[in-house]
Amino acid sequence: MTMNALRTLAGAVLALSLAAGAAQAQQVLFWSTQARPVEETQKMRSEVLKGFDGQVDYQVAEDGPWLTRLQAELQAGSGTIGVLGGLHGDFSTVGANLVDLSGVDLGGVKVNDTYKKLGMLGTGEQKYLPWMQATFLMAANKQALQYLPAGTDLNTITYDQLIEWTKNIAEKTGSPKFGFPAGPKGLKHRFLEGFLLPSYTGSMVTKFRSAEAETAWNKFKELWQYTNPNSTNYAFMQEPLLTGEVWVAFDHVARLADAFNQKPNDFVAFPAPAGPAGRGYMPVVAGVAIPKTSPDMDKAKALVAYMLKPETQIATLRATNFFPIVDVKLPDDMPASVKAFSPVIATMTGAPDALPALLPMGLGGLGGKFNQIYTDSFERIVLGGEDVHGVLDEQATALKAIIEQAKAPCWAPDKPSQGACPVD
């Protein structure tokens, strides 16, 4: 090949490279840990993002690679990531490198105040805006409603009222009909970590062995008297609800959905109960953020605003089964479970006594051992009948060792800490 031909080829390659770079620059790279299943990723691209005024390259990654690429771009001082999608915990370690989104024009959309506050990551800036959510709820067969204690409103139910209600049902029907996912594959630890203990202590870690925690466990022992003994085999509560073995139950929305979809007229959903410290609940909160190295701030902010539009939130629900975090009227063709759960989630998360207890953060590979502390406490106290004070004292020592080994700082509802979260 002649020198002139080589120059021509090099020029063509350079032109193509520049053209590709220009096309890339026109796109907003949406780098996300969410909607990773192939079907969900495709729906995000073809359905959720199709209405955006501009091109979006929606790319997903596991938590580790997601963070590695982001940190590399931050360290270099420039990059291609325009917008970040992730869980609250994904953002907690990079908050200092996220743009303040306080000034983003959302067009009057009302965003859940509790989640907006979480998105500040303990600072005075809006480090991320909440994007979508999932959580756990209560469900009841409508036959159980006649036994509600006088004056009880399901939207504001307390643990004491739940205990009285389940007692009434057991005494009037002759058998205990509260159901709890206490089987080997049930999510019992999430109820204990995110609902029961925070509702009595305002804490998941620091007050693990407090007097208030002892009260919480003793209350759960009361509730257990009126719990279907088959609960130690349950993984998903939708099946025993459908068979009628259970009339009142707690579980993740995805593990209750079939009951509402198969028999929409038989069941009612309602928020988790409240205790003396508030209405503890465990949200799975995903947000959108912009790294300081985003190449086109205006386009990135426009995409953030787009993700919170009511129509985008509905499309996201269809694509991912994660619920909106903005006030929105759902269309009539949504599944029965979505219609039942969405207003309840809004009521619970927007309640004056709402107390979000986040998924454990900063534990790395020790997350399973953290969960086991709660599971072991349940088995020893509730199933084994051991002394509450003694068990909590012993388990707190093990909990402290795990937290200190991971060097995990506190997460909500515990107050932020410097260094490992203390276990009092």
Tab-separated table of C-alpha atoms in Angstrom:
chain	number	residue	atom	x	y	z
A	1	MET	CA	0.000	0.000	0.000
A	2	THR	CA	1.343	3.474	-0.929
A	3	MET	CA	2.008	6.213	1.574
A	4	ASN	CA	-0.838	8.282	0.104
A	5	ALA	CA	-3.195	5.325	0.483
A	6	LEU	CA	-2.151	4.858	4.109
A	7	ARG	CA	-2.753	8.551	4.788
A	8	THR	CA	-6.191	8.303	3.167
A	9	LEU	CA	-7.062	5.208	5.233
A	10	ALA	CA	-5.840	6.834	8.446
A	11	GLY	CA	-7.890	9.922	7.656
A	12	ALA	CA	-10.983	7.804	7.083
A	13	VAL	CA	-10.480	5.929	10.338
A	14	LEU	CA	-10.009	9.213	12.196
A	15	ALA	CA	-13.162	10.637	10.628
A	16	LEU	CA	-15.149	7.552	11.568
A	17	SER	CA	-13.751	7.707	15.086
A	18	LEU	CA	-14.694	11.369	15.421
A	19	ALA	CA	-18.165	10.677	14.047
A	20	ALA	CA	-18.639	7.813	16.505
A	21	GLY	CA	-17.395	10.040	19.299
A	22	ALA	CA	-19.852	12.746	18.312
A	23	ALA	CA	-22.721	10.234	18.241
A	24	GLN	CA	-21.611	8.945	21.628
A	25	ALA	CA	-21.502	12.493	22.967
A	26	GLN	CA	-25.094	13.087	21.912
A	27	GLN	CA	-26.236	10.138	24.036
A	28	VAL	CA	-26.641	10.199	27.802
A	29	LEU	CA	-25.030	7.128	29.337
A	30	PHE	CA	-27.376	5.932	32.100
A	31	TRP	CA	-25.150	3.666	34.249
A	32	SER	CA	-27.339	1.588	36.556
A	33	THR	CA	-27.365	-1.267	39.054
A	34	GLN	CA	-31.128	-1.634	38.571
A	35	ALA	CA	-33.305	-3.533	36.041
A	36	ARG	CA	-30.457	-5.965	35.396
A	37	PRO	CA	-32.509	-8.954	34.143
A	38	VAL	CA	-32.352	-8.912	30.339
A	39	GLU	CA	-36.119	-8.499	29.933
A	40	GLU	CA	-36.190	-5.530	32.317
A	41	THR	CA	-33.165	-3.920	30.655
A	42	GLN	CA	-34.837	-4.183	27.246
A	43	LYS	CA	-38.070	-2.689	28.580
A	44	MET	CA	-36.147	0.193	30.117
A	45	ARG	CA	-34.645	0.942	26.708
A	46	SER	CA	-37.671	0.320	24.488
A	47	GLU	CA	-40.539	1.468	26.724
A	48	VAL	CA	-39.413	3.603	29.654
A	49	LEU	CA	-36.812	5.768	27.927
A	50	LYS	CA	-38.399	6.049	24.495
A	51	GLY	CA	-40.207	9.279	25.360
A	52	PHE	CA	-37.072	11.184	26.403
A	53	ASP	CA	-36.115	14.128	24.208
A	54	GLY	CA	-32.681	12.778	23.314
A	55	GLN	CA	-30.827	9.500	23.086
A	56	VAL	CA	-30.113	7.409	26.173
A	57	ASP	CA	-27.683	4.507	26.399
A	58	TYR	CA	-29.073	2.473	29.315
A	59	GLN	CA	-26.339	0.138	30.568
A	60	VAL	CA	-26.483	-2.095	33.651
A	61	ALA	CA	-23.775	-3.608	35.840
A	62	GLU	CA	-23.368	-5.544	39.065
A	63	ASP	CA	-22.600	-3.389	42.093
A	64	GLY	CA	-18.824	-3.960	41.984
A	65	PRO	CA	-18.183	-3.091	38.305
A	66	TRP	CA	-20.683	-0.220	38.551
A	67	LEU	CA	-18.662	1.375	41.345
A	68	THR	CA	-15.261	0.561	39.794
A	69	ARG	CA	-16.048	2.369	36.538
A	70	LEU	CA	-17.571	5.341	38.371
A	71	GLN	CA	-14.560	5.685	40.669
A	72	ALA	CA	-12.151	5.443	37.714
A	73	GLU	CA	-13.913	8.318	35.943
A	74	LEU	CA	-14.022	10.400	39.116
A	75	GLN	CA	-10.319	9.831	39.695
A	76	ALA	CA	-9.527	10.785	36.099
A	77	GLY	CA	-11.562	13.980	36.438
A	78	SER	CA	-13.650	13.255	33.337
A	79	GLY	CA	-15.806	10.476	31.967
A	80	THR	CA	-18.732	9.318	29.873
A	81	ILE	CA	-21.281	8.421	32.574
A	82	GLY	CA	-24.099	10.961	32.408
A	83	VAL	CA	-26.620	9.681	34.950
A	84	LEU	CA	-26.370	7.058	37.688
A	85	GLY	CA	-29.094	4.669	38.770
A	86	GLY	CA	-28.687	2.700	41.985
A	87	LEU	CA	-29.913	1.826	45.447
A	88	HIS	CA	-29.436	4.139	48.402
A	89	GLY	CA	-26.421	2.095	49.500
A	90	ASP	CA	-24.805	2.408	46.070
A	91	PHE	CA	-24.639	6.179	46.474
A	92	SER	CA	-23.601	6.304	50.111
A	93	THR	CA	-19.874	5.883	49.401
A	94	VAL	CA	-19.662	8.415	46.533
A	95	GLY	CA	-21.881	11.198	47.853
A	96	ALA	CA	-19.110	13.821	47.823
A	97	ASN	CA	-18.784	13.363	44.045
A	98	LEU	CA	-22.458	13.773	43.182
A	99	VAL	CA	-24.039	16.957	41.810
A	100	ASP	CA	-26.611	18.796	43.945
A	101	LEU	CA	-29.994	18.138	42.309
A	102	SER	CA	-31.962	20.608	44.432
A	103	GLY	CA	-32.434	22.941	41.485
A	104	VAL	CA	-33.698	20.361	38.980
A	105	ASP	CA	-37.099	21.437	37.640
A	106	LEU	CA	-39.510	18.552	38.210
A	107	GLY	CA	-42.478	20.438	36.787
A	108	GLY	CA	-44.531	20.403	39.965
A	109	VAL	CA	-44.309	16.639	40.501
A	110	LYS	CA	-44.712	15.772	44.199
A	111	VAL	CA	-41.941	13.421	45.332
A	112	ASN	CA	-42.157	11.393	48.556
A	113	ASP	CA	-40.665	13.645	51.247
A	114	THR	CA	-39.196	10.809	53.325
A	115	TYR	CA	-37.231	9.453	50.370
A	116	LYS	CA	-36.137	12.915	49.268
A	117	LYS	CA	-34.590	13.397	52.693
A	118	LEU	CA	-32.784	10.047	52.363
A	119	GLY	CA	-31.415	11.296	49.055
A	120	MET	CA	-29.558	14.081	50.851
A	121	LEU	CA	-27.245	11.462	52.382
A	122	GLY	CA	-27.019	13.462	55.599
A	123	THR	CA	-25.878	16.660	53.828
A	124	GLY	CA	-27.568	19.915	52.874
A	125	GLU	CA	-27.637	18.923	49.192
A	126	GLN	CA	-29.919	16.637	47.172
A	127	LYS	CA	-27.281	14.044	46.281
A	128	TYR	CA	-29.763	11.803	44.508
A	129	LEU	CA	-33.468	11.966	43.749
A	130	PRO	CA	-35.582	8.923	44.588
A	131	TRP	CA	-36.582	7.025	41.459
A	132	MET	CA	-38.570	3.901	42.421
A	133	GLN	CA	-39.314	1.686	45.399
A	134	ALA	CA	-40.348	-1.743	46.635
A	135	THR	CA	-41.144	-2.828	50.188
A	136	PHE	CA	-43.060	-5.224	52.434
A	137	LEU	CA	-46.733	-4.906	53.380
A	138	MET	CA	-49.490	-6.520	55.404
A	139	ALA	CA	-52.392	-8.375	53.780
A	140	ALA	CA	-55.685	-9.696	55.107
A	141	ASN	CA	-58.546	-11.840	53.952
A	142	LYS	CA	-61.673	-9.690	54.110
A	143	GLN	CA	-63.250	-12.318	56.381
A	144	ALA	CA	-60.854	-11.128	59.085
A	145	LEU	CA	-62.088	-7.531	59.057
A	146	GLN	CA	-65.135	-8.293	61.207
A	147	TYR	CA	-62.794	-9.122	64.090
A	148	LEU	CA	-60.871	-5.846	64.059
A	149	PRO	CA	-60.728	-4.191	67.500
A	150	ALA	CA	-63.148	-1.299	67.836
A	151	GLY	CA	-61.756	1.959	66.483
A	152	THR	CA	-58.918	0.344	64.533
A	153	ASP	CA	-58.009	1.950	61.213
A	154	LEU	CA	-55.915	-0.379	59.042
A	155	ASN	CA	-53.987	2.603	57.664
A	156	THR	CA	-52.765	3.520	61.149
A	157	ILE	CA	-52.738	0.107	62.855
A	158	THR	CA	-50.356	-0.483	65.779
A	159	TYR	CA	-48.667	-3.649	66.982
A	160	ASP	CA	-50.944	-3.745	70.021
A	161	GLN	CA	-54.004	-3.580	67.746
A	162	LEU	CA	-52.562	-6.281	65.477
A	163	ILE	CA	-52.075	-8.572	68.482
A	164	GLU	CA	-55.610	-7.915	69.721
A	165	TRP	CA	-56.981	-8.511	66.203
A	166	THR	CA	-55.188	-11.829	65.737
A	167	LYS	CA	-56.291	-12.877	69.217
A	168	ASN	CA	-59.919	-12.097	68.331
A	169	ILE	CA	-59.644	-14.141	65.125
A	170	ALA	CA	-58.079	-17.136	66.892
A	171	GLU	CA	-60.682	-17.126	69.684
A	172	LYS	CA	-63.693	-16.616	67.396
A	173	THR	CA	-62.674	-19.099	64.678
A	174	GLY	CA	-60.988	-21.688	66.881
A	175	SER	CA	-57.561	-21.560	65.237
A	176	PRO	CA	-54.666	-19.081	64.888
A	177	LYS	CA	-54.739	-17.381	61.477
A	178	PHE	CA	-51.859	-14.916	61.494
A	179	GLY	CA	-49.198	-15.949	58.987
A	180	PHE	CA	-45.499	-15.129	59.010
A	181	PRO	CA	-42.770	-16.175	56.507
A	182	ALA	CA	-40.647	-18.012	59.074
A	183	GLY	CA	-39.612	-20.883	56.786
A	184	PRO	CA	-35.986	-21.450	55.716
A	185	LYS	CA	-36.492	-19.313	52.599
A	186	GLY	CA	-38.837	-16.776	54.174
A	187	LEU	CA	-37.842	-13.147	54.674
A	188	LYS	CA	-38.370	-13.180	58.436
A	189	HIS	CA	-35.062	-11.389	59.082
A	190	ARG	CA	-36.224	-8.373	57.063
A	191	PHE	CA	-39.333	-8.038	59.243
A	192	LEU	CA	-37.256	-8.193	62.415
A	193	GLU	CA	-34.509	-5.827	61.148
A	194	GLY	CA	-36.644	-3.297	59.338
A	195	PHE	CA	-40.076	-3.387	60.950
A	196	LEU	CA	-40.321	-4.785	64.473
A	197	LEU	CA	-37.105	-3.552	66.125
A	198	PRO	CA	-37.107	-0.042	64.583
A	199	SER	CA	-40.763	0.437	65.555
A	200	TYR	CA	-39.847	-0.020	69.227
A	201	THR	CA	-36.254	1.242	69.359
A	202	GLY	CA	-35.810	3.637	66.412
A	203	SER	CA	-32.709	1.564	65.674
A	204	MET	CA	-31.503	-1.564	63.875
A	205	VAL	CA	-28.010	-1.798	65.369
A	206	THR	CA	-27.207	0.599	68.222
A	207	LYS	CA	-30.153	-0.339	70.466
A	208	PHE	CA	-30.156	-4.021	69.592
A	209	ARG	CA	-30.061	-5.094	73.262
A	210	SER	CA	-31.885	-2.139	74.824
A	211	ALA	CA	-34.885	-2.335	77.136
A	212	GLU	CA	-36.997	-1.164	74.197
A	213	ALA	CA	-35.690	-4.086	72.131
A	214	GLU	CA	-36.708	-6.485	74.895
A	215	THR	CA	-40.211	-4.996	74.733
A	216	ALA	CA	-40.301	-5.544	70.964
A	217	TRP	CA	-39.372	-9.211	71.270
A	218	ASN	CA	-41.878	-9.770	74.045
A	219	LYS	CA	-44.596	-8.211	71.868
A	220	PHE	CA	-43.665	-10.553	69.049
A	221	LYS	CA	-43.905	-13.492	71.458
A	222	GLU	CA	-47.477	-12.346	72.218
A	223	LEU	CA	-48.262	-12.215	68.496
A	224	TRP	CA	-46.769	-15.667	68.003
A	225	GLN	CA	-49.465	-17.180	70.226
A	226	TYR	CA	-51.978	-16.368	67.492
A	227	THR	CA	-49.737	-17.364	64.564
A	228	ASN	CA	-50.434	-20.427	62.434
A	229	PRO	CA	-47.811	-22.999	63.509
A	230	ASN	CA	-47.209	-23.871	59.847
A	231	SER	CA	-45.516	-20.463	59.572
A	232	THR	CA	-42.155	-22.112	60.228
A	233	ASN	CA	-42.549	-23.715	56.772
A	234	TYR	CA	-43.790	-20.661	54.864
A	235	ALA	CA	-41.558	-18.898	52.332
A	236	PHE	CA	-44.202	-16.962	50.353
A	237	MET	CA	-47.380	-15.854	52.115
A	238	GLN	CA	-49.521	-15.722	48.968
A	239	GLU	CA	-50.118	-19.507	49.004
A	240	PRO	CA	-51.496	-19.813	52.574
A	241	LEU	CA	-53.587	-16.683	51.981
A	242	LEU	CA	-55.123	-18.299	48.896
A	243	THR	CA	-55.819	-21.597	50.678
A	244	GLY	CA	-57.381	-19.829	53.686
A	245	GLU	CA	-54.862	-21.288	56.168
A	246	VAL	CA	-53.915	-17.700	56.949
A	247	TRP	CA	-56.153	-14.642	57.154
A	248	VAL	CA	-53.623	-11.950	58.078
A	249	ALA	CA	-50.023	-11.935	56.872
A	250	PHE	CA	-46.805	-9.972	56.337
A	251	ASP	CA	-44.470	-10.333	53.344
A	252	HIS	CA	-42.645	-8.662	50.461
A	253	VAL	CA	-45.007	-7.243	47.823
A	254	ALA	CA	-43.674	-9.708	45.226
A	255	ARG	CA	-44.523	-12.609	47.565
A	256	LEU	CA	-48.092	-11.412	48.136
A	257	ALA	CA	-48.950	-10.477	44.548
A	258	ASP	CA	-50.443	-13.770	43.317
A	259	ALA	CA	-53.096	-13.801	46.034
A	260	PHE	CA	-54.353	-10.383	44.919
A	261	ASN	CA	-54.055	-11.191	41.218
A	262	GLN	CA	-55.920	-14.510	41.511
A	263	LYS	CA	-58.633	-13.369	43.941
A	264	PRO	CA	-58.654	-9.554	43.858
A	265	ASN	CA	-61.970	-9.297	45.689
A	266	ASP	CA	-60.918	-11.483	48.619
A	267	PHE	CA	-58.010	-9.518	50.070
A	268	VAL	CA	-57.043	-6.097	51.368
A	269	ALA	CA	-53.530	-4.681	51.771
A	270	PHE	CA	-52.480	-2.272	54.528
A	271	PRO	CA	-49.343	-0.661	56.011
A	272	ALA	CA	-47.018	-2.279	58.507
A	273	PRO	CA	-47.936	-1.624	62.156
A	274	ALA	CA	-46.519	1.197	64.265
A	275	GLY	CA	-44.780	0.941	67.617
A	276	PRO	CA	-43.750	3.536	70.219
A	277	ALA	CA	-40.823	4.773	68.082
A	278	GLY	CA	-42.742	5.009	64.797
A	279	ARG	CA	-43.940	2.965	61.845
A	280	GLY	CA	-40.758	1.081	61.030
A	281	TYR	CA	-40.592	-0.245	57.488
A	282	MET	CA	-37.857	-1.398	55.126
A	283	PRO	CA	-37.858	0.350	51.772
A	284	VAL	CA	-35.857	-0.813	48.810
A	285	VAL	CA	-35.155	2.668	47.443
A	286	ALA	CA	-33.524	3.270	44.070
A	287	GLY	CA	-32.454	6.751	43.023
A	288	VAL	CA	-30.982	8.719	40.139
A	289	ALA	CA	-27.880	10.894	40.523
A	290	ILE	CA	-25.368	12.788	38.425
A	291	PRO	CA	-21.605	12.409	38.927
A	292	LYS	CA	-19.540	15.588	38.877
A	293	THR	CA	-17.751	14.223	35.794
A	294	SER	CA	-20.971	13.984	33.733
A	295	PRO	CA	-20.088	15.288	30.237
A	296	ASP	CA	-23.404	17.106	29.596
A	297	MET	CA	-25.012	18.457	32.752
A	298	ASP	CA	-28.065	19.924	31.022
A	299	LYS	CA	-28.959	16.650	29.282
A	300	ALA	CA	-28.259	14.685	32.466
A	301	LYS	CA	-30.558	16.901	34.539
A	302	ALA	CA	-33.234	16.659	31.851
A	303	LEU	CA	-33.043	12.857	32.055
A	304	VAL	CA	-33.289	12.929	35.857
A	305	ALA	CA	-36.430	15.066	35.598
A	306	TYR	CA	-37.833	12.734	32.925
A	307	MET	CA	-37.435	9.674	35.180
A	308	LEU	CA	-39.708	11.304	37.772
A	309	LYS	CA	-42.527	12.259	35.380
A	310	PRO	CA	-45.760	10.412	36.278
A	311	GLU	CA	-45.972	8.661	32.901
A	312	THR	CA	-42.337	7.531	33.206
A	313	GLN	CA	-42.981	6.236	36.709
A	314	ILE	CA	-45.897	4.137	35.432
A	315	ALA	CA	-43.782	2.772	32.571
A	316	THR	CA	-41.036	1.934	35.090
A	317	LEU	CA	-43.547	0.046	37.252
A	318	ARG	CA	-44.597	-2.030	34.243
A	319	ALA	CA	-40.968	-2.723	33.331
A	320	THR	CA	-39.501	-3.478	36.751
A	321	ASN	CA	-42.331	-4.055	39.292
A	322	PHE	CA	-40.826	-1.208	41.337
A	323	PHE	CA	-43.443	1.275	42.493
A	324	PRO	CA	-43.598	5.048	41.914
A	325	ILE	CA	-42.191	7.515	44.438
A	326	VAL	CA	-44.338	10.378	43.106
A	327	ASP	CA	-48.057	11.033	43.400
A	328	VAL	CA	-49.576	9.378	40.341
A	329	LYS	CA	-52.920	7.913	39.265
A	330	LEU	CA	-52.422	4.417	37.912
A	331	PRO	CA	-54.178	3.349	34.697
A	332	ASP	CA	-57.051	0.876	34.855
A	333	ASP	CA	-55.176	-1.914	33.094
A	334	MET	CA	-52.573	-2.477	35.824
A	335	PRO	CA	-52.569	-5.893	37.611
A	336	ALA	CA	-54.853	-6.162	40.641
A	337	SER	CA	-51.868	-6.460	42.993
A	338	VAL	CA	-50.425	-3.181	41.703
A	339	LYS	CA	-53.761	-1.414	42.190
A	340	ALA	CA	-53.995	-2.786	45.737
A	341	PHE	CA	-50.405	-2.160	46.800
A	342	SER	CA	-49.630	1.231	45.286
A	343	PRO	CA	-51.918	3.382	47.488
A	344	VAL	CA	-50.883	1.413	50.580
A	345	ILE	CA	-47.190	1.974	49.863
A	346	ALA	CA	-47.913	5.678	49.412
A	347	THR	CA	-49.812	5.757	52.723
A	348	MET	CA	-47.130	3.890	54.648
A	349	THR	CA	-44.142	5.780	53.279
A	350	GLY	CA	-45.879	9.139	53.560
A	351	ALA	CA	-47.285	8.603	57.076
A	352	PRO	CA	-46.369	11.165	59.764
A	353	ASP	CA	-44.805	8.375	61.834
A	354	ALA	CA	-43.010	6.714	58.887
A	355	LEU	CA	-39.611	5.407	59.967
A	356	PRO	CA	-37.589	3.973	57.061
A	357	ALA	CA	-35.060	1.325	58.056
A	358	LEU	CA	-32.693	0.765	55.170
A	359	LEU	CA	-31.267	-2.516	53.968
A	360	PRO	CA	-27.990	-3.177	55.834
A	361	MET	CA	-25.092	-1.309	54.232
A	362	GLY	CA	-21.318	-1.485	54.299
A	363	LEU	CA	-21.151	-5.111	55.425
A	364	GLY	CA	-19.721	-6.618	52.248
A	365	GLY	CA	-19.566	-10.396	52.531
A	366	LEU	CA	-20.718	-10.256	56.166
A	367	GLY	CA	-24.313	-9.364	55.276
A	368	GLY	CA	-25.451	-12.971	55.669
A	369	LYS	CA	-23.964	-13.175	59.160
A	370	PHE	CA	-25.732	-9.938	60.098
A	371	ASN	CA	-29.076	-11.400	59.003
A	372	GLN	CA	-28.313	-14.615	60.888
A	373	ILE	CA	-28.027	-12.666	64.152
A	374	TYR	CA	-31.683	-11.692	63.799
A	375	THR	CA	-32.756	-15.142	62.634
A	376	ASP	CA	-30.967	-16.834	65.542
A	377	SER	CA	-32.517	-14.380	68.000
A	378	PHE	CA	-35.980	-15.197	66.619
A	379	GLU	CA	-35.429	-18.927	66.853
A	380	ARG	CA	-34.081	-18.765	70.391
A	381	ILE	CA	-36.531	-16.230	71.828
A	382	VAL	CA	-39.780	-16.915	69.966
A	383	LEU	CA	-39.472	-20.575	69.008
A	384	GLY	CA	-37.160	-21.736	71.802
A	385	GLY	CA	-38.616	-19.672	74.642
A	386	GLU	CA	-35.206	-18.533	75.930
A	387	ASP	CA	-34.797	-15.487	78.169
A	388	VAL	CA	-35.010	-12.338	76.048
A	389	HIS	CA	-32.429	-10.336	77.984
A	390	GLY	CA	-29.861	-13.126	77.974
A	391	VAL	CA	-30.232	-13.872	74.261
A	392	LEU	CA	-29.984	-10.220	73.223
A	393	ASP	CA	-26.943	-9.664	75.412
A	394	GLU	CA	-25.166	-12.625	73.827
A	395	GLN	CA	-26.243	-11.809	70.263
A	396	ALA	CA	-25.248	-8.162	70.644
A	397	THR	CA	-21.662	-9.247	71.238
A	398	ALA	CA	-21.704	-11.219	67.991
A	399	LEU	CA	-23.377	-8.297	66.188
A	400	LYS	CA	-20.743	-5.871	67.404
A	401	ALA	CA	-17.961	-8.147	66.147
A	402	ILE	CA	-19.497	-8.282	62.665
A	403	ILE	CA	-19.994	-4.513	62.461
A	404	GLU	CA	-16.456	-3.802	63.660
A	405	GLN	CA	-14.931	-6.356	61.294
A	406	ALA	CA	-16.748	-4.705	58.377
A	407	LYS	CA	-16.017	-1.210	59.750
A	408	ALA	CA	-19.600	-0.413	58.729
A	409	PRO	CA	-20.876	3.012	59.764
A	410	CYS	CA	-24.500	3.355	60.896
A	411	TRP	CA	-27.348	3.524	58.394
A	412	ALA	CA	-30.959	4.661	58.878
A	413	PRO	CA	-32.762	4.496	61.203
A	414	ASP	CA	-29.582	4.680	63.321
A	415	LYS	CA	-27.866	8.054	63.437
A	416	PRO	CA	-24.749	8.481	61.252
A	417	SER	CA	-21.510	7.446	62.946
A	418	GLN	CA	-17.807	8.059	62.496
A	419	GLY	CA	-16.390	4.594	62.035
A	420	ALA	CA	-18.142	1.361	62.942
A	421	CYS	CA	-21.743	1.679	64.125
A	422	PRO	CA	-21.809	1.304	67.919
A	423	VAL	CA	-23.772	-1.451	69.627
A	424	ASP	CA	-24.756	-0.132	73.047
